Amino acid sequence: MEANPDKGPADLPACALEYIDRVVRAIRWRKRVRAEVHEELTAHFEDDLRDCGDAGQREARARELIEQFGDAKLLAALCRRAKKRCRPLWQKALLRTTQSLGLFVLYLVICSLPLYFGEAMVRVNYVEWLNDRWRPAQAEVENAKRYYDEAARLYVAPPDVLQKKRSNRADAAGGWFPDHNDAEMGLLARWLADNESAFERLRQGAKTLHYWPKYEIEQADLGDPNFLTEAMAELAGYRKVVQALRENVAYQASRGDLDKALDDCLAAWAFGRHMQGKGLLNEQLVGIAIEAVGCHSVPVILHRCEVPPTMLERIHKRLRVLVDPCRPAVHLDGEKVFWRDRIQRTFTDDGQGGGHALPKGMPYAAGTWLDNLLGVLVFDYPDRRDAEAMVEQYFEQMEGTLSRTPYGDGSPGDPEMPSLRAAPNALLALVEPAHQRVGQLVWRMKTDELATLTIVAVLRYAAELSDYPETLDKLVQAGYLDSVPDDPFGAGPLSYRRTDEGFLLYSWGQNLTDDGGVQGLGQDGTPRLWADNGDWVFWPVSRDDK
């Protein structure tokens, strides 16, 4: 510090410096605040001591000031309080918000502590439950699954050139290999011959009366990713064999071997039927896809080939056994036990059916996440009984939804399936759209079944009576159908009328509106059987149907 040439040296006396240091140390706060107080006190002493002529006067005046300031600790407390009151408003708001948030988090931690007390008790092995659920009571009954597993193991992948051709063709059974040259047809014949043993196993399985899923894995936790990976691994093999069988159907039909081609269609149909209504939902959906291969290939062959009346009669009789519009194509027990297994692994068990959620059980608790959070804040924890009741109620409602036709109450123009009630928790809300989609697929499959049976009945009627029936009622009167087939997507039966070329058979389709038999178009502008717009025309068959 520079000296004042007129008023004497500007250095503060030692007593003043010592006093200032004691005040600053007593503040015990932020370094920046201590520096500000040090600067302000130093400036105050300097200003007051400038008029003192010599060191003695400066020393005496400094002591007077120290006496006026009083106790250093008291002055430090006053300075600290003053600094706090001088904070900007935004700093005060931020501080109060942070403090409140911290208190809330602390309270939440305290409220959450009971969630960590107790442990889950696994009382039921649901993998064993699934294995026993659909097993017939007779121990000696043969399971068709072993034939399907053997078929998947015996499957031979196609050569690369054929694989590319398959990916470029929309419908092998309908296309009759238009883009294959002679060399590629030779490759196709050899590849199909290599898979004949796989096809034979599949045919044996289709002829077997009983089928039930088996999960031969050690993992007992249905929620473990390894369980689904192992359980679903065989499904890819099933689909590959059926896709190859579809190629075989087309190859046989192109060579005029219609008897074998139609038999293989019905084998794929029976294979898919075996997998429906049993096991996990993914397996049942694969069964629906497999049945679709056989179901839709039958009209394609009938449309492209001259089928003898005796063959029509044989196929018609077999289809009347296969097609049952009242059967439940999807069973949700496999889905329901997944939730039961998660609940038993994420809730405590008091031995009386009750218990509270553990931290991992919160997503499976009944109610919304907000309701459950508010419950935790008042020490009201999610209850196991409520969670199990929620699952039962949801799947009971879902079963009811699947049993209703898409047309529902007969409101035309409404493209939506009958809707489920709002799902009672976040996870069920996520799977609800997928479950509604399952309902659409089930009714689409049943519509395809009824249409295929009706097509065969009409063609047999025409072959035996030399004319197409005027209405579907004529088929019932003549004994070709047990009843007029209802259109699940329409207000009455499947739409039928005679035409100059033969007949027209269609469903109102996804838009639930009668468009007069105008087939819907896909995104590429070509006719598409399952388009969201227009009608679903089953006969005549379009080359681009799929």
XYZ file of C-alpha atoms in Angstrom:
546
model
C 0.000 0.000 0.000
C 1.411 3.391 -0.994
C 2.069 6.006 1.719
C 0.158 9.268 1.780
C 2.812 12.013 1.450
C 0.585 14.596 3.088
C -1.039 12.620 5.859
C 1.622 10.142 6.764
C 2.061 6.421 5.924
C -1.038 4.511 4.726
C -0.067 1.201 6.421
C -2.559 0.107 9.043
C -1.395 -0.401 12.610
C -0.772 -3.970 13.732
C -3.754 -3.906 16.095
C -6.097 -3.033 13.213
C -4.703 -5.772 11.015
C -5.029 -8.299 13.830
C -8.631 -7.260 14.505
C -9.595 -7.525 10.838
C -8.041 -10.990 10.633
C -9.962 -12.142 13.720
C -13.258 -10.925 12.228
C -12.600 -12.625 8.888
C -11.672 -15.915 10.558
C -14.807 -15.784 12.711
C -17.072 -15.471 9.640
C -16.338 -19.125 8.650
C -18.104 -18.911 5.277
C -17.218 -18.751 1.637
C -13.793 -17.522 0.654
C -15.299 -14.858 -1.592
C -17.418 -13.453 1.256
C -14.427 -13.416 3.623
C -12.397 -11.522 1.031
C -15.176 -8.953 0.602
C -15.413 -8.364 4.384
C -11.610 -8.083 4.635
C -11.581 -5.494 1.854
C -14.445 -3.476 3.337
C -12.978 -3.364 6.888
C -9.527 -2.468 5.568
C -10.985 0.380 3.487
C -12.903 1.662 6.507
C -9.774 1.787 8.699
C -7.734 3.421 5.906
C -10.277 6.168 5.342
C -10.508 6.968 9.059
C -6.741 6.986 9.656
C -5.742 9.212 6.714
C -5.965 12.433 8.748
C -3.619 11.126 11.477
C -0.200 12.834 11.305
C 2.081 10.177 12.773
C 2.166 6.532 13.758
C 1.205 7.204 17.348
C -1.973 8.985 16.379
C -2.813 6.221 13.906
C -2.325 3.560 16.599
C -4.520 5.443 19.095
C -7.250 6.093 16.525
C -7.206 2.451 15.418
C -7.779 1.269 18.980
C -10.707 3.676 19.326
C -12.271 2.209 16.177
C -11.733 -1.342 17.420
C -13.435 -0.428 20.686
C -16.349 1.078 18.740
C -16.707 -2.048 16.572
C -16.813 -4.248 19.621
C -16.317 -8.008 19.867
C -14.812 -9.550 16.709
C -17.080 -12.635 16.798
C -20.213 -10.506 17.126
C -19.126 -8.324 14.232
C -18.397 -11.427 12.153
C -21.904 -12.786 12.811
C -23.456 -9.453 11.809
C -21.407 -9.350 8.615
C -22.376 -12.907 7.734
C -26.089 -12.173 8.225
C -25.848 -9.003 6.184
C -24.203 -10.848 3.333
C -26.969 -13.445 3.318
C -29.661 -10.785 3.198
C -27.934 -9.100 0.309
C -28.208 -12.177 -1.944
C -30.003 -11.730 -5.316
C -33.579 -13.008 -5.418
C -32.757 -15.761 -7.931
C -30.074 -17.104 -5.595
C -32.525 -17.195 -2.716
C -35.125 -19.001 -4.858
C -32.562 -21.502 -6.101
C -31.334 -22.182 -2.583
C -34.832 -22.714 -1.203
C -35.757 -24.979 -4.125
C -32.630 -27.062 -3.661
C -33.273 -27.380 0.047
C -36.898 -28.411 -0.542
C -35.884 -30.937 -3.155
C -33.280 -32.385 -0.851
C -35.827 -32.750 1.935
C -38.266 -34.431 -0.473
C -35.619 -36.879 -1.657
C -34.705 -37.648 1.934
C -38.377 -38.227 2.765
C -38.775 -40.430 -0.299
C -35.765 -42.498 0.730
C -37.233 -42.945 4.192
C -40.609 -43.929 2.714
C -38.943 -46.373 0.317
C -36.948 -48.203 2.953
C -39.740 -50.730 3.729
C -39.663 -51.803 0.059
C -36.210 -53.253 0.686
C -37.286 -55.330 3.665
C -38.471 -58.862 3.012
C -37.755 -61.222 0.147
C -39.651 -62.986 -2.593
C -40.487 -66.663 -2.265
C -40.770 -68.732 -5.456
C -43.440 -71.333 -4.734
C -44.417 -72.368 -8.295
C -42.155 -73.497 -11.137
C -44.133 -72.116 -14.053
C -41.923 -73.817 -16.639
C -43.124 -77.159 -15.278
C -46.638 -75.726 -15.140
C -46.454 -74.883 -18.853
C -45.157 -78.354 -19.665
C -48.095 -79.961 -17.855
C -50.810 -77.495 -18.910
C -51.574 -78.976 -22.350
C -50.192 -82.491 -21.891
C -52.931 -85.128 -22.432
C -53.882 -87.258 -19.458
C -52.906 -90.471 -21.263
C -49.184 -91.004 -20.724
C -48.724 -93.134 -23.849
C -50.096 -90.485 -26.257
C -47.678 -89.486 -29.012
C -46.684 -85.835 -29.307
C -46.565 -84.383 -32.830
C -43.942 -81.925 -31.651
C -41.158 -84.470 -31.963
C -41.860 -84.817 -35.684
C -41.828 -81.062 -36.157
C -38.543 -80.805 -34.256
C -37.040 -83.526 -36.453
C -38.267 -81.714 -39.556
C -36.551 -78.519 -38.409
C -33.297 -80.406 -37.775
C -33.426 -82.108 -41.187
C -34.110 -78.879 -43.064
C -31.538 -78.001 -45.745
C -31.072 -74.336 -46.613
C -31.509 -73.376 -50.290
C -28.597 -72.368 -52.537
C -27.886 -68.639 -52.590
C -29.328 -68.182 -56.064
C -32.646 -69.705 -54.976
C -32.648 -67.729 -51.738
C -32.461 -64.492 -53.734
C -35.277 -65.644 -55.997
C -37.441 -66.463 -52.974
C -36.896 -63.021 -51.462
C -37.910 -61.346 -54.739
C -41.166 -63.298 -55.196
C -44.232 -62.230 -53.282
C -46.037 -65.563 -53.384
C -44.239 -68.725 -54.468
C -47.415 -70.798 -54.496
C -49.159 -68.255 -56.729
C -46.238 -67.334 -58.948
C -45.428 -70.816 -60.318
C -41.748 -69.726 -60.583
C -42.092 -67.228 -63.459
C -38.568 -65.870 -62.963
C -36.729 -69.234 -62.891
C -34.719 -70.479 -65.850
C -34.102 -74.166 -66.576
C -30.887 -74.302 -64.535
C -32.582 -72.720 -61.544
C -35.520 -75.096 -61.831
C -33.016 -77.953 -61.696
C -31.476 -76.469 -58.546
C -34.964 -76.091 -57.084
C -35.829 -79.728 -57.777
C -32.611 -80.954 -56.127
C -33.095 -78.687 -53.109
C -36.676 -79.886 -52.617
C -35.477 -83.490 -52.920
C -32.868 -82.795 -50.225
C -35.687 -81.611 -47.949
C -38.020 -84.521 -48.644
C -37.091 -86.207 -45.357
C -37.961 -82.979 -43.503
C -41.271 -82.762 -45.379
C -42.065 -86.362 -44.478
C -41.534 -85.661 -40.772
C -43.800 -82.643 -41.038
C -46.499 -84.734 -42.709
C -46.217 -87.332 -39.948
C -46.642 -84.631 -37.335
C -49.689 -83.244 -39.131
C -51.303 -86.698 -39.040
C -50.622 -87.097 -35.312
C -53.672 -86.381 -33.190
C -52.090 -84.631 -30.210
C -49.615 -81.792 -29.869
C -48.404 -79.947 -26.799
C -45.411 -77.664 -26.229
C -42.424 -78.834 -24.190
C -39.796 -76.582 -22.644
C -36.762 -78.751 -21.963
C -34.657 -76.083 -20.277
C -33.319 -75.697 -16.770
C -34.205 -72.017 -16.519
C -37.280 -71.640 -14.299
C -37.549 -67.833 -14.497
C -39.926 -66.905 -17.318
C -38.637 -63.339 -17.255
C -35.055 -64.351 -17.944
C -34.057 -63.500 -21.549
C -32.379 -66.901 -21.833
C -35.730 -68.629 -21.344
C -37.351 -66.898 -24.306
C -34.211 -67.339 -26.411
C -34.152 -71.085 -25.813
C -37.911 -71.547 -25.958
C -38.298 -69.603 -29.193
C -35.218 -70.978 -30.979
C -37.201 -73.819 -32.572
C -39.816 -71.494 -34.079
C -37.424 -70.169 -36.715
C -36.756 -73.753 -37.818
C -40.485 -74.445 -38.096
C -41.032 -71.460 -40.344
C -38.127 -72.372 -42.616
C -39.485 -75.877 -43.149
C -42.964 -74.533 -43.919
C -41.574 -71.972 -46.363
C -39.754 -74.804 -48.123
C -42.974 -76.840 -48.111
C -44.737 -73.914 -49.785
C -42.106 -74.038 -52.533
C -42.759 -77.768 -52.797
C -46.498 -77.161 -53.129
C -45.887 -74.740 -55.992
C -43.443 -77.132 -57.662
C -45.852 -80.071 -57.417
C -48.750 -77.982 -58.732
C -46.659 -76.700 -61.642
C -45.941 -80.331 -62.621
C -49.613 -81.325 -62.359
C -49.283 -83.381 -59.172
C -52.271 -81.654 -57.578
C -53.105 -84.447 -55.153
C -49.766 -84.164 -53.347
C -49.783 -80.377 -53.568
C -53.181 -80.103 -51.889
C -52.238 -82.712 -49.283
C -49.175 -80.650 -48.369
C -51.369 -77.556 -48.096
C -53.540 -79.371 -45.573
C -50.435 -80.668 -43.769
C -49.218 -77.091 -43.254
C -52.749 -76.151 -42.188
C -52.820 -78.941 -39.593
C -49.303 -78.047 -38.407
C -50.366 -74.465 -37.735
C -53.583 -75.642 -36.098
C -51.562 -77.821 -33.719
C -49.644 -74.808 -32.404
C -52.686 -72.611 -31.841
C -54.269 -72.336 -28.412
C -51.230 -73.812 -26.655
C -48.032 -72.457 -25.157
C -46.715 -68.917 -25.241
C -48.349 -66.290 -27.403
C -45.350 -66.089 -29.761
C -45.707 -69.788 -30.535
C -49.407 -69.423 -31.242
C -48.770 -66.508 -33.598
C -46.259 -68.630 -35.499
C -48.965 -71.290 -35.707
C -51.325 -68.730 -37.261
C -48.660 -67.797 -39.822
C -47.994 -71.461 -40.660
C -51.688 -72.211 -41.123
C -51.977 -69.199 -43.436
C -49.441 -70.790 -45.804
C -51.598 -73.876 -46.259
C -54.941 -72.102 -46.092
C -54.213 -69.560 -48.791
C -52.355 -71.989 -51.061
C -55.531 -74.044 -51.564
C -57.492 -71.312 -53.440
C -54.378 -70.438 -55.456
C -54.138 -74.020 -56.751
C -57.878 -74.226 -57.402
C -57.752 -70.952 -59.325
C -54.785 -71.900 -61.514
C -55.416 -75.594 -62.106
C -58.216 -77.858 -63.274
C -58.974 -79.955 -60.205
C -61.036 -83.146 -60.777
C -64.416 -83.374 -58.983
C -63.287 -86.394 -56.965
C -60.313 -84.446 -55.655
C -62.564 -81.493 -54.815
C -64.839 -83.825 -52.874
C -61.931 -85.274 -50.898
C -60.479 -81.856 -50.048
C -63.932 -80.523 -49.203
C -64.570 -83.310 -46.693
C -61.216 -82.747 -45.003
C -61.779 -79.003 -44.791
C -65.172 -79.471 -43.157
C -63.356 -81.291 -40.365
C -60.570 -78.716 -40.102
C -62.643 -75.519 -40.157
C -64.323 -74.715 -36.858
C -65.219 -71.017 -36.501
C -66.151 -71.444 -32.837
C -62.802 -72.800 -31.648
C -60.525 -70.510 -29.581
C -57.466 -70.029 -31.791
C -55.489 -68.232 -29.092
C -55.220 -69.130 -25.419
C -53.689 -66.606 -23.035
C -52.697 -68.906 -20.163
C -49.084 -68.780 -21.331
C -49.125 -64.977 -21.211
C -50.874 -64.889 -17.859
C -48.356 -67.144 -16.112
C -45.559 -64.812 -17.199
C -47.157 -62.102 -15.061
C -47.797 -64.523 -12.216
C -44.154 -65.556 -12.272
C -42.972 -61.948 -12.233
C -45.244 -61.167 -9.273
C -44.028 -64.127 -7.217
C -40.421 -63.041 -7.877
C -40.880 -59.330 -7.146
C -43.331 -59.311 -4.205
C -42.954 -60.630 -0.696
C -45.117 -63.562 0.387
C -46.807 -63.614 3.777
C -48.102 -67.159 3.257
C -51.700 -65.935 3.070
C -51.609 -64.672 -0.509
C -50.536 -61.189 0.468
C -47.303 -59.246 0.565
C -45.845 -55.957 -0.593
C -43.847 -55.002 -3.646
C -40.076 -55.129 -3.648
C -38.323 -52.416 -5.702
C -38.341 -54.637 -8.824
C -42.044 -55.294 -8.338
C -43.184 -51.705 -8.743
C -43.701 -52.034 -12.548
C -45.994 -55.046 -11.930
C -48.070 -53.383 -9.218
C -51.716 -52.564 -9.773
C -52.475 -48.948 -10.568
C -50.570 -46.225 -12.377
C -47.008 -45.278 -11.471
C -48.270 -41.988 -10.026
C -50.797 -43.732 -7.784
C -48.111 -46.115 -6.549
C -45.662 -43.274 -5.920
C -48.247 -41.359 -3.908
C -48.993 -44.547 -1.989
C -45.325 -44.943 -1.081
C -45.262 -41.341 0.193
C -47.997 -42.154 2.707
C -46.525 -45.592 3.549
C -49.252 -47.408 1.580
C -47.304 -49.931 -0.487
C -48.514 -51.907 -3.563
C -50.189 -55.109 -2.450
C -49.652 -58.545 -3.976
C -53.339 -59.420 -3.930
C -54.155 -56.277 -5.910
C -51.468 -57.103 -8.488
C -52.747 -60.655 -8.980
C -56.348 -59.454 -9.199
C -55.267 -56.898 -11.808
C -53.694 -59.610 -13.971
C -56.751 -61.857 -13.714
C -59.101 -59.008 -14.580
C -57.025 -57.838 -17.526
C -56.701 -61.237 -19.176
C -60.331 -62.098 -18.517
C -61.241 -58.907 -20.343
C -58.793 -59.752 -23.114
C -60.360 -63.185 -23.575
C -63.721 -61.475 -23.934
C -62.314 -59.091 -26.516
C -60.895 -61.942 -28.601
C -64.269 -63.667 -28.583
C -66.005 -60.668 -30.200
C -65.891 -60.120 -33.937
C -64.090 -57.039 -35.287
C -67.384 -55.683 -36.548
C -68.427 -55.536 -32.893
C -71.738 -53.792 -32.495
C -72.168 -53.356 -36.256
C -70.937 -49.766 -36.600
C -69.695 -49.534 -40.202
C -66.711 -47.386 -40.991
C -65.008 -47.921 -37.657
C -61.659 -49.551 -38.490
C -60.718 -50.290 -34.924
C -60.999 -53.596 -33.156
C -63.142 -53.692 -29.992
C -60.966 -51.845 -27.524
C -59.839 -52.967 -24.140
C -60.420 -50.772 -21.146
C -57.519 -48.563 -20.148
C -54.798 -50.881 -18.909
C -54.395 -50.751 -15.118
C -50.630 -50.228 -15.140
C -47.869 -48.997 -17.422
C -46.568 -52.388 -18.570
C -50.010 -53.696 -19.468
C -50.654 -50.430 -21.296
C -47.574 -51.159 -23.413
C -48.712 -54.666 -24.399
C -52.378 -53.765 -24.910
C -51.924 -52.639 -28.574
C -50.064 -55.877 -29.315
C -52.913 -57.895 -27.797
C -55.423 -56.000 -29.921
C -53.318 -56.815 -32.974
C -53.482 -60.489 -31.980
C -57.264 -60.231 -32.084
C -57.115 -58.848 -35.617
C -54.852 -61.689 -36.770
C -57.099 -64.326 -35.210
C -60.221 -63.046 -36.930
C -58.386 -62.576 -40.208
C -57.290 -66.213 -40.026
C -60.834 -67.391 -39.256
C -62.161 -65.356 -42.180
C -59.570 -66.969 -44.453
C -60.605 -70.428 -43.226
C -64.299 -69.791 -43.874
C -63.559 -68.312 -47.290
C -61.406 -71.280 -48.324
C -64.059 -73.778 -47.220
C -66.715 -71.774 -49.079
C -64.611 -71.620 -52.263
C -64.145 -75.391 -52.287
C -67.862 -75.895 -51.594
C -68.860 -73.574 -54.466
C -66.448 -75.245 -56.895
C -67.640 -78.705 -55.897
C -71.267 -77.596 -56.273
C -70.502 -76.240 -59.746
C -68.594 -79.381 -60.755
C -71.392 -81.706 -59.650
C -74.430 -79.598 -60.643
C -72.934 -77.792 -63.659
C -73.766 -74.333 -62.344
C -72.709 -71.957 -59.609
C -75.149 -71.479 -56.713
C -77.254 -68.335 -56.773
C -76.625 -67.715 -53.078
C -74.681 -69.324 -50.267
C -77.986 -70.568 -48.866
C -78.106 -72.995 -51.789
C -74.894 -74.609 -50.508
C -76.514 -75.189 -47.122
C -79.669 -76.596 -48.683
C -77.623 -78.958 -50.861
C -75.544 -80.132 -47.893
C -72.233 -78.594 -48.980
C -72.087 -76.309 -45.933
C -73.500 -76.711 -42.447
C -74.397 -73.018 -42.286
C -73.873 -69.809 -44.220
C -70.435 -68.499 -43.142
C -70.558 -65.207 -41.278
C -68.189 -62.382 -42.148
C -66.416 -61.344 -38.910
C -65.585 -58.007 -40.552
C -69.076 -57.409 -41.930
C -72.701 -57.064 -40.954
C -73.721 -60.499 -42.202
C -72.385 -63.501 -44.123
C -69.424 -63.449 -46.484
C -70.399 -61.495 -49.587
C -71.053 -63.741 -52.592
C -72.486 -63.267 -56.066
C -72.359 -65.013 -59.402
C -70.526 -63.304 -62.253
C -70.074 -63.910 -65.969
C -66.657 -65.448 -65.265
C -67.761 -67.518 -62.297
C -68.337 -66.024 -58.866
C -67.072 -63.360 -56.477
C -66.420 -64.018 -52.778
C -65.157 -61.326 -50.432
C -65.161 -59.949 -46.897
C -65.771 -56.303 -46.029
C -62.223 -56.180 -44.721
C -60.381 -54.068 -42.195
C -62.368 -50.894 -42.891
C -65.620 -52.740 -42.005
C -67.282 -51.259 -45.084
C -68.787 -52.977 -48.128
C -66.880 -51.603 -51.132
C -68.745 -53.777 -53.611
C -66.017 -56.369 -54.025
C -63.295 -53.891 -55.001
C -60.059 -55.327 -53.660
C -57.835 -53.069 -51.578
C -54.414 -51.931 -52.699
C -51.074 -52.154 -50.953
C -48.663 -49.262 -50.544
C -47.163 -50.076 -53.953
C -50.567 -49.716 -55.624
C -51.012 -53.422 -56.428
C -53.993 -55.541 -55.282
C -53.392 -56.943 -51.832
C -55.630 -59.388 -50.009
C -55.128 -58.026 -46.499
C -55.053 -54.324 -47.414
C -56.461 -51.816 -44.936
C -58.591 -50.253 -47.670
C -61.190 -51.887 -49.898
C -62.575 -55.396 -49.565
C -60.729 -58.670 -49.061
C -61.434 -60.587 -52.263
C -60.855 -64.317 -51.841
C -62.172 -65.323 -55.261
C -61.085 -64.791 -57.948
C -57.530 -65.050 -56.656
C -55.146 -62.242 -57.540
C -51.530 -63.095 -58.332
C -50.401 -60.533 -55.762
C -52.541 -61.903 -52.924
C -50.481 -62.470 -49.791
